[in-house]
């Protein structure tokens, strides 16, 4: 799964990488501890050019009577995203890319304390999470990150990981190219992601700063 991530680049630079026209209300960056229910940049297909827009991380199905009218849906499982009532229409019609420079995952020690790990691309570039979105009332667009079974970079830490898409797959996921998007929902190949332990300060959603991604592996 993915419950926290990092955006170490300004919105303008991310828009350049994704060849997208940035909206005026994108959240400020960089951000070192992006949490659910906050606004995040998302890339969607547009008429002639992609757009980078602001979305609330935490997908709200159209039938919720209020934003907290059901579970907080920050992730959507790849295995059921096309059939689960909350997600199936979005999986067919409303897909997006969610930029990140890295993300956090946790293990536990013998005392059940949460130990955070930071995952980032081996080439220090940008990640593109596979996402889906849904408009909901005063919240505007809300989104979830698609997750899949853990691959070689993640399986020792957690049994799930966010689906990360290579640049050549972005047009297919966004519906800009013909073809089936389902085969893209797979784990990152071996070597794409690196990881290291980081300080437990990141466990608090109130803490920010570049020091959160610094290695404490020794």
PDB file of C-alpha atoms in Angstrom:
ATOM      1  CA  UNK A   1       0.000   0.000   0.000  1.00  0.00           C
ATOM      2  CA  UNK A   2       1.033   3.630   0.194  1.00  0.00           C
ATOM      3  CA  UNK A   3       0.129   5.801   3.187  1.00  0.00           C
ATOM      4  CA  UNK A   4       2.686   8.616   2.984  1.00  0.00           C
ATOM      5  CA  UNK A   5       4.876   9.962   0.205  1.00  0.00           C
ATOM      6  CA  UNK A   6       7.329  12.718  -0.732  1.00  0.00           C
ATOM      7  CA  UNK A   7       7.229  15.489  -3.360  1.00  0.00           C
ATOM      8  CA  UNK A   8      10.668  17.086  -3.351  1.00  0.00           C
ATOM      9  CA  UNK A   9      10.219  19.053  -6.593  1.00  0.00           C
ATOM     10  CA  UNK A  10       8.215  22.243  -7.201  1.00  0.00           C
ATOM     11  CA  UNK A  11       5.000  21.904  -9.178  1.00  0.00           C
ATOM     12  CA  UNK A  12       6.431  23.669 -12.226  1.00  0.00           C
ATOM     13  CA  UNK A  13       9.256  21.140 -12.531  1.00  0.00           C
ATOM     14  CA  UNK A  14       6.872  18.196 -12.162  1.00  0.00           C
ATOM     15  CA  UNK A  15       4.585  19.669 -14.816  1.00  0.00           C
ATOM     16  CA  UNK A  16       7.566  19.920 -17.158  1.00  0.00           C
ATOM     17  CA  UNK A  17       8.475  16.253 -16.654  1.00  0.00           C
ATOM     18  CA  UNK A  18       4.902  15.141 -17.373  1.00  0.00           C
ATOM     19  CA  UNK A  19       4.448  17.639 -20.220  1.00  0.00           C
ATOM     20  CA  UNK A  20       1.356  18.974 -18.472  1.00  0.00           C
ATOM     21  CA  UNK A  21      -0.161  22.434 -18.136  1.00  0.00           C
ATOM     22  CA  UNK A  22      -0.186  23.264 -14.386  1.00  0.00           C
ATOM     23  CA  UNK A  23      -3.308  24.626 -12.704  1.00  0.00           C
ATOM     24  CA  UNK A  24      -3.084  27.759 -10.573  1.00  0.00           C
ATOM     25  CA  UNK A  25      -4.155  26.055  -7.325  1.00  0.00           C
ATOM     26  CA  UNK A  26      -1.528  23.321  -7.042  1.00  0.00           C
ATOM     27  CA  UNK A  27      -0.261  22.678  -3.488  1.00  0.00           C
ATOM     28  CA  UNK A  28       3.043  24.291  -2.568  1.00  0.00           C
ATOM     29  CA  UNK A  29       6.203  22.191  -2.506  1.00  0.00           C
ATOM     30  CA  UNK A  30       8.511  20.646  -1.716  1.00  0.00           C
ATOM     31  CA  UNK A  31       6.672  18.390   0.753  1.00  0.00           C
ATOM     32  CA  UNK A  32       8.435  15.664   2.705  1.00  0.00           C
ATOM     33  CA  UNK A  33       5.515  13.978   4.484  1.00  0.00           C
ATOM     34  CA  UNK A  34       2.410  14.001   2.273  1.00  0.00           C
ATOM     35  CA  UNK A  35      -0.511  12.519   4.206  1.00  0.00           C
ATOM     36  CA  UNK A  36      -4.009  11.320   3.283  1.00  0.00           C
ATOM     37  CA  UNK A  37      -6.803  13.944   3.022  1.00  0.00           C
ATOM     38  CA  UNK A  38      -4.355  16.618   1.835  1.00  0.00           C
ATOM     39  CA  UNK A  39      -4.281  18.135  -1.658  1.00  0.00           C
ATOM     40  CA  UNK A  40      -1.821  16.564  -4.090  1.00  0.00           C
ATOM     41  CA  UNK A  41      -0.927  17.251  -7.737  1.00  0.00           C
ATOM     42  CA  UNK A  42      -2.372  14.827 -10.279  1.00  0.00           C
ATOM     43  CA  UNK A  43      -1.809  14.519 -14.021  1.00  0.00           C
ATOM     44  CA  UNK A  44      -4.853  13.895 -16.212  1.00  0.00           C
ATOM     45  CA  UNK A  45      -5.367  13.704 -19.954  1.00  0.00           C
ATOM     46  CA  UNK A  46      -6.570  16.890 -21.635  1.00  0.00           C
ATOM     47  CA  UNK A  47      -7.654  18.040 -25.059  1.00  0.00           C
ATOM     48  CA  UNK A  48      -4.324  18.302 -26.846  1.00  0.00           C
ATOM     49  CA  UNK A  49      -2.247  18.558 -23.651  1.00  0.00           C
ATOM     50  CA  UNK A  50      -2.111  16.902 -20.273  1.00  0.00           C
ATOM     51  CA  UNK A  51      -3.142  18.939 -17.240  1.00  0.00           C
ATOM     52  CA  UNK A  52      -1.722  18.919 -13.733  1.00  0.00           C
ATOM     53  CA  UNK A  53      -4.493  19.640 -11.241  1.00  0.00           C
ATOM     54  CA  UNK A  54      -5.035  19.538  -7.497  1.00  0.00           C
ATOM     55  CA  UNK A  55      -6.879  16.562  -5.975  1.00  0.00           C
ATOM     56  CA  UNK A  56      -7.676  15.472  -2.444  1.00  0.00           C
ATOM     57  CA  UNK A  57      -5.895  12.233  -1.558  1.00  0.00           C
ATOM     58  CA  UNK A  58      -8.677  10.003  -0.292  1.00  0.00           C
ATOM     59  CA  UNK A  59     -11.174   8.740  -2.855  1.00  0.00           C
ATOM     60  CA  UNK A  60     -14.813   9.512  -1.995  1.00  0.00           C
ATOM     61  CA  UNK A  61     -17.399   7.413  -3.893  1.00  0.00           C
ATOM     62  CA  UNK A  62     -20.296   9.377  -5.339  1.00  0.00           C
ATOM     63  CA  UNK A  63     -22.823   7.751  -2.993  1.00  0.00           C
ATOM     64  CA  UNK A  64     -21.154   8.955   0.227  1.00  0.00           C
ATOM     65  CA  UNK A  65     -23.504  11.478   1.831  1.00  0.00           C
ATOM     66  CA  UNK A  66     -20.563  13.206   3.534  1.00  0.00           C
ATOM     67  CA  UNK A  67     -16.769  13.004   3.090  1.00  0.00           C
ATOM     68  CA  UNK A  68     -16.406  10.659   6.064  1.00  0.00           C
ATOM     69  CA  UNK A  69     -19.493   8.645   5.187  1.00  0.00           C
ATOM     70  CA  UNK A  70     -17.439   5.460   4.853  1.00  0.00           C
ATOM     71  CA  UNK A  71     -13.874   4.128   4.958  1.00  0.00           C
ATOM     72  CA  UNK A  72     -11.035   6.443   3.921  1.00  0.00           C
ATOM     73  CA  UNK A  73     -10.034   5.027   0.526  1.00  0.00           C
ATOM     74  CA  UNK A  74      -6.448   6.107  -0.081  1.00  0.00           C
ATOM     75  CA  UNK A  75      -5.486   2.947  -2.012  1.00  0.00           C
ATOM     76  CA  UNK A  76      -7.341   0.797  -4.551  1.00  0.00           C
ATOM     77  CA  UNK A  77      -6.266  -2.818  -5.000  1.00  0.00           C
ATOM     78  CA  UNK A  78      -5.197  -3.646  -8.553  1.00  0.00           C
ATOM     79  CA  UNK A  79      -6.860  -7.054  -8.279  1.00  0.00           C
ATOM     80  CA  UNK A  80     -10.331  -5.583  -7.685  1.00  0.00           C
ATOM     81  CA  UNK A  81     -10.191  -1.977  -8.928  1.00  0.00           C
ATOM     82  CA  UNK A  82     -12.070  -2.859 -12.141  1.00  0.00           C
ATOM     83  CA  UNK A  83     -14.902  -4.673 -10.325  1.00  0.00           C
ATOM     84  CA  UNK A  84     -15.303  -3.030  -6.900  1.00  0.00           C
ATOM     85  CA  UNK A  85     -18.364  -0.715  -7.060  1.00  0.00           C
ATOM     86  CA  UNK A  86     -16.484   2.188  -5.458  1.00  0.00           C
ATOM     87  CA  UNK A  87     -13.751   2.153  -8.102  1.00  0.00           C
ATOM     88  CA  UNK A  88     -14.865   0.408 -11.294  1.00  0.00           C
ATOM     89  CA  UNK A  89     -16.176   3.454 -13.194  1.00  0.00           C
ATOM     90  CA  UNK A  90     -13.086   5.473 -12.301  1.00  0.00           C
ATOM     91  CA  UNK A  91     -10.822   2.600 -13.357  1.00  0.00           C
ATOM     92  CA  UNK A  92     -12.416   2.706 -16.794  1.00  0.00           C
ATOM     93  CA  UNK A  93     -12.925   6.429 -17.271  1.00  0.00           C
ATOM     94  CA  UNK A  94     -10.975   8.522 -14.733  1.00  0.00           C
ATOM     95  CA  UNK A  95      -7.347   7.488 -14.387  1.00  0.00           C
ATOM     96  CA  UNK A  96      -4.521   9.821 -13.376  1.00  0.00           C
ATOM     97  CA  UNK A  97      -0.822   9.884 -12.583  1.00  0.00           C
ATOM     98  CA  UNK A  98       0.227  10.964  -9.091  1.00  0.00           C
ATOM     99  CA  UNK A  99       3.820  12.305  -9.043  1.00  0.00           C
ATOM    100  CA  UNK A 100       6.174  11.440  -6.185  1.00  0.00           C
ATOM    101  CA  UNK A 101       9.887  11.474  -5.514  1.00  0.00           C
ATOM    102  CA  UNK A 102       9.569   8.659  -2.983  1.00  0.00           C
ATOM    103  CA  UNK A 103       7.291   7.057  -0.415  1.00  0.00           C
ATOM    104  CA  UNK A 104       7.367   5.551   3.068  1.00  0.00           C
ATOM    105  CA  UNK A 105       6.520   2.093   4.362  1.00  0.00           C
ATOM    106  CA  UNK A 106       6.804   0.594   7.837  1.00  0.00           C
ATOM    107  CA  UNK A 107       7.975  -2.551   9.597  1.00  0.00           C
ATOM    108  CA  UNK A 108       7.740  -3.297  13.336  1.00  0.00           C
ATOM    109  CA  UNK A 109      10.419  -4.248  15.821  1.00  0.00           C
ATOM    110  CA  UNK A 110      10.189  -6.815  18.637  1.00  0.00           C
ATOM    111  CA  UNK A 111       8.432  -4.225  20.826  1.00  0.00           C
ATOM    112  CA  UNK A 112       5.822  -3.521  18.111  1.00  0.00           C
ATOM    113  CA  UNK A 113       7.257  -0.061  17.434  1.00  0.00           C
ATOM    114  CA  UNK A 114       6.762   1.257  13.885  1.00  0.00           C
ATOM    115  CA  UNK A 115      10.002   1.602  11.917  1.00  0.00           C
ATOM    116  CA  UNK A 116       9.794   3.727   8.746  1.00  0.00           C
ATOM    117  CA  UNK A 117      11.570   3.011   5.449  1.00  0.00           C
ATOM    118  CA  UNK A 118      11.980   5.389   2.536  1.00  0.00           C
ATOM    119  CA  UNK A 119      11.652   4.065  -1.026  1.00  0.00           C
ATOM    120  CA  UNK A 120      12.876   6.085  -4.004  1.00  0.00           C
ATOM    121  CA  UNK A 121      13.741   5.495  -7.663  1.00  0.00           C
ATOM    122  CA  UNK A 122      17.255   4.215  -8.283  1.00  0.00           C
ATOM    123  CA  UNK A 123      17.849   6.963 -10.855  1.00  0.00           C
ATOM    124  CA  UNK A 124      16.616   9.675  -8.436  1.00  0.00           C
ATOM    125  CA  UNK A 125      13.949  10.667 -10.955  1.00  0.00           C
ATOM    126  CA  UNK A 126      10.219  11.066 -10.481  1.00  0.00           C
ATOM    127  CA  UNK A 127       7.794   8.247  -9.717  1.00  0.00           C
ATOM    128  CA  UNK A 128       4.359   8.181 -11.288  1.00  0.00           C
ATOM    129  CA  UNK A 129       1.812   6.326  -9.158  1.00  0.00           C
ATOM    130  CA  UNK A 130      -1.141   4.860 -11.039  1.00  0.00           C
ATOM    131  CA  UNK A 131      -4.209   6.675  -9.713  1.00  0.00           C
ATOM    132  CA  UNK A 132      -7.959   6.921 -10.138  1.00  0.00           C
ATOM    133  CA  UNK A 133     -10.204   9.847  -9.272  1.00  0.00           C
ATOM    134  CA  UNK A 134     -13.791  10.849  -8.536  1.00  0.00           C
ATOM    135  CA  UNK A 135     -15.453  14.247  -8.142  1.00  0.00           C
ATOM    136  CA  UNK A 136     -17.310  14.702  -4.879  1.00  0.00           C
ATOM    137  CA  UNK A 137     -19.240  17.862  -3.961  1.00  0.00           C
ATOM    138  CA  UNK A 138     -17.318  20.581  -2.157  1.00  0.00           C
ATOM    139  CA  UNK A 139     -14.164  18.430  -2.071  1.00  0.00           C
ATOM    140  CA  UNK A 140     -13.785  18.576  -5.835  1.00  0.00           C
ATOM    141  CA  UNK A 141     -11.656  15.796  -7.317  1.00  0.00           C
ATOM    142  CA  UNK A 142     -10.627  13.006  -4.917  1.00  0.00           C
ATOM    143  CA  UNK A 143      -8.115  10.276  -5.730  1.00  0.00           C
ATOM    144  CA  UNK A 144      -6.649   6.932  -4.694  1.00  0.00           C
ATOM    145  CA  UNK A 145      -3.339   5.238  -5.477  1.00  0.00           C
ATOM    146  CA  UNK A 146      -3.564   1.812  -7.102  1.00  0.00           C
ATOM    147  CA  UNK A 147      -1.619  -0.855  -5.190  1.00  0.00           C
ATOM    148  CA  UNK A 148      -0.483  -4.344  -6.144  1.00  0.00           C
ATOM    149  CA  UNK A 149       1.250  -7.351  -4.590  1.00  0.00           C
ATOM    150  CA  UNK A 150       4.779  -6.504  -3.483  1.00  0.00           C
ATOM    151  CA  UNK A 151       7.660  -7.088  -5.852  1.00  0.00           C
ATOM    152  CA  UNK A 152      11.366  -7.736  -5.233  1.00  0.00           C
ATOM    153  CA  UNK A 153      12.092  -4.239  -3.906  1.00  0.00           C
ATOM    154  CA  UNK A 154       9.268  -4.302  -1.351  1.00  0.00           C
ATOM    155  CA  UNK A 155       8.402  -7.853  -0.320  1.00  0.00           C
ATOM    156  CA  UNK A 156      10.825  -7.969   2.618  1.00  0.00           C
ATOM    157  CA  UNK A 157       9.157  -4.878   4.101  1.00  0.00           C
ATOM    158  CA  UNK A 158       5.451  -5.112   3.167  1.00  0.00           C
ATOM    159  CA  UNK A 159       3.134  -7.341   1.144  1.00  0.00           C
ATOM    160  CA  UNK A 160       1.745  -4.477  -0.979  1.00  0.00           C
ATOM    161  CA  UNK A 161       3.273  -1.607  -2.951  1.00  0.00           C
ATOM    162  CA  UNK A 162       1.998   1.304  -5.048  1.00  0.00           C
ATOM    163  CA  UNK A 163       1.847   0.709  -8.793  1.00  0.00           C
ATOM    164  CA  UNK A 164       4.560   2.865 -10.376  1.00  0.00           C
ATOM    165  CA  UNK A 165       4.394   3.491 -14.110  1.00  0.00           C
ATOM    166  CA  UNK A 166       7.329   3.967 -16.492  1.00  0.00           C
ATOM    167  CA  UNK A 167       7.148   7.026 -18.803  1.00  0.00           C
ATOM    168  CA  UNK A 168       6.400   4.889 -21.836  1.00  0.00           C
ATOM    169  CA  UNK A 169       3.281   3.586 -20.064  1.00  0.00           C
ATOM    170  CA  UNK A 170       1.855   6.985 -19.100  1.00  0.00           C
ATOM    171  CA  UNK A 171      -0.132   7.483 -22.359  1.00  0.00           C
ATOM    172  CA  UNK A 172      -1.777   4.065 -22.005  1.00  0.00           C
ATOM    173  CA  UNK A 173      -2.752   4.609 -18.368  1.00  0.00           C
ATOM    174  CA  UNK A 174      -4.185   8.049 -19.134  1.00  0.00           C
ATOM    175  CA  UNK A 175      -6.164   6.732 -22.103  1.00  0.00           C
ATOM    176  CA  UNK A 176      -4.132   8.715 -24.623  1.00  0.00           C
ATOM    177  CA  UNK A 177      -3.100   5.511 -26.409  1.00  0.00           C
ATOM    178  CA  UNK A 178      -5.146   2.492 -27.446  1.00  0.00           C
ATOM    179  CA  UNK A 179      -4.758  -0.651 -25.380  1.00  0.00           C
ATOM    180  CA  UNK A 180      -5.600  -2.318 -22.079  1.00  0.00           C
ATOM    181  CA  UNK A 181      -4.319  -0.653 -18.923  1.00  0.00           C
ATOM    182  CA  UNK A 182      -4.777  -3.699 -16.664  1.00  0.00           C
ATOM    183  CA  UNK A 183      -1.370  -5.287 -17.479  1.00  0.00           C
ATOM    184  CA  UNK A 184       0.343  -2.116 -16.213  1.00  0.00           C
ATOM    185  CA  UNK A 185      -0.833  -2.775 -12.647  1.00  0.00           C
ATOM    186  CA  UNK A 186       2.209  -4.714 -11.519  1.00  0.00           C
ATOM    187  CA  UNK A 187       5.097  -4.331  -9.094  1.00  0.00           C
ATOM    188  CA  UNK A 188       8.200  -2.336  -9.953  1.00  0.00           C
ATOM    189  CA  UNK A 189      10.880  -4.474 -11.609  1.00  0.00           C
ATOM    190  CA  UNK A 190      13.942  -5.411  -9.590  1.00  0.00           C
ATOM    191  CA  UNK A 191      16.366  -2.521  -9.390  1.00  0.00           C
ATOM    192  CA  UNK A 192      13.894   0.315 -10.035  1.00  0.00           C
ATOM    193  CA  UNK A 193      13.404   1.155  -6.337  1.00  0.00           C
ATOM    194  CA  UNK A 194      15.967   1.551  -3.549  1.00  0.00           C
ATOM    195  CA  UNK A 195      15.205   1.763   0.182  1.00  0.00           C
ATOM    196  CA  UNK A 196      16.762   2.806   3.470  1.00  0.00           C
ATOM    197  CA  UNK A 197      15.653   3.249   7.059  1.00  0.00           C
ATOM    198  CA  UNK A 198      14.689   6.746   8.196  1.00  0.00           C
ATOM    199  CA  UNK A 199      14.024   8.352  11.543  1.00  0.00           C
ATOM    200  CA  UNK A 200      10.776   7.631  13.389  1.00  0.00           C
ATOM    201  CA  UNK A 201       9.990  11.355  13.355  1.00  0.00           C
ATOM    202  CA  UNK A 202       8.218  10.703  10.070  1.00  0.00           C
ATOM    203  CA  UNK A 203       5.614   8.692  12.005  1.00  0.00           C
ATOM    204  CA  UNK A 204       4.004  12.002  12.977  1.00  0.00           C
ATOM    205  CA  UNK A 205       1.907  13.608  10.274  1.00  0.00           C
ATOM    206  CA  UNK A 206       2.805  17.036  11.694  1.00  0.00           C
ATOM    207  CA  UNK A 207       6.540  16.774  10.954  1.00  0.00           C
ATOM    208  CA  UNK A 208       8.102  18.145   7.737  1.00  0.00           C
ATOM    209  CA  UNK A 209      11.572  18.734   6.303  1.00  0.00           C
ATOM    210  CA  UNK A 210      14.212  17.153   4.036  1.00  0.00           C
ATOM    211  CA  UNK A 211      15.879  15.445   6.996  1.00  0.00           C
ATOM    212  CA  UNK A 212      12.962  12.977   7.069  1.00  0.00           C
ATOM    213  CA  UNK A 213      14.366  11.069   4.094  1.00  0.00           C
ATOM    214  CA  UNK A 214      17.954  10.904   5.386  1.00  0.00           C
ATOM    215  CA  UNK A 215      19.267   7.383   5.956  1.00  0.00           C
ATOM    216  CA  UNK A 216      19.870   6.092   9.501  1.00  0.00           C
ATOM    217  CA  UNK A 217      21.099   2.684   8.302  1.00  0.00           C
ATOM    218  CA  UNK A 218      24.410   3.373   9.892  1.00  0.00           C
TER     219      UNK A 218
END
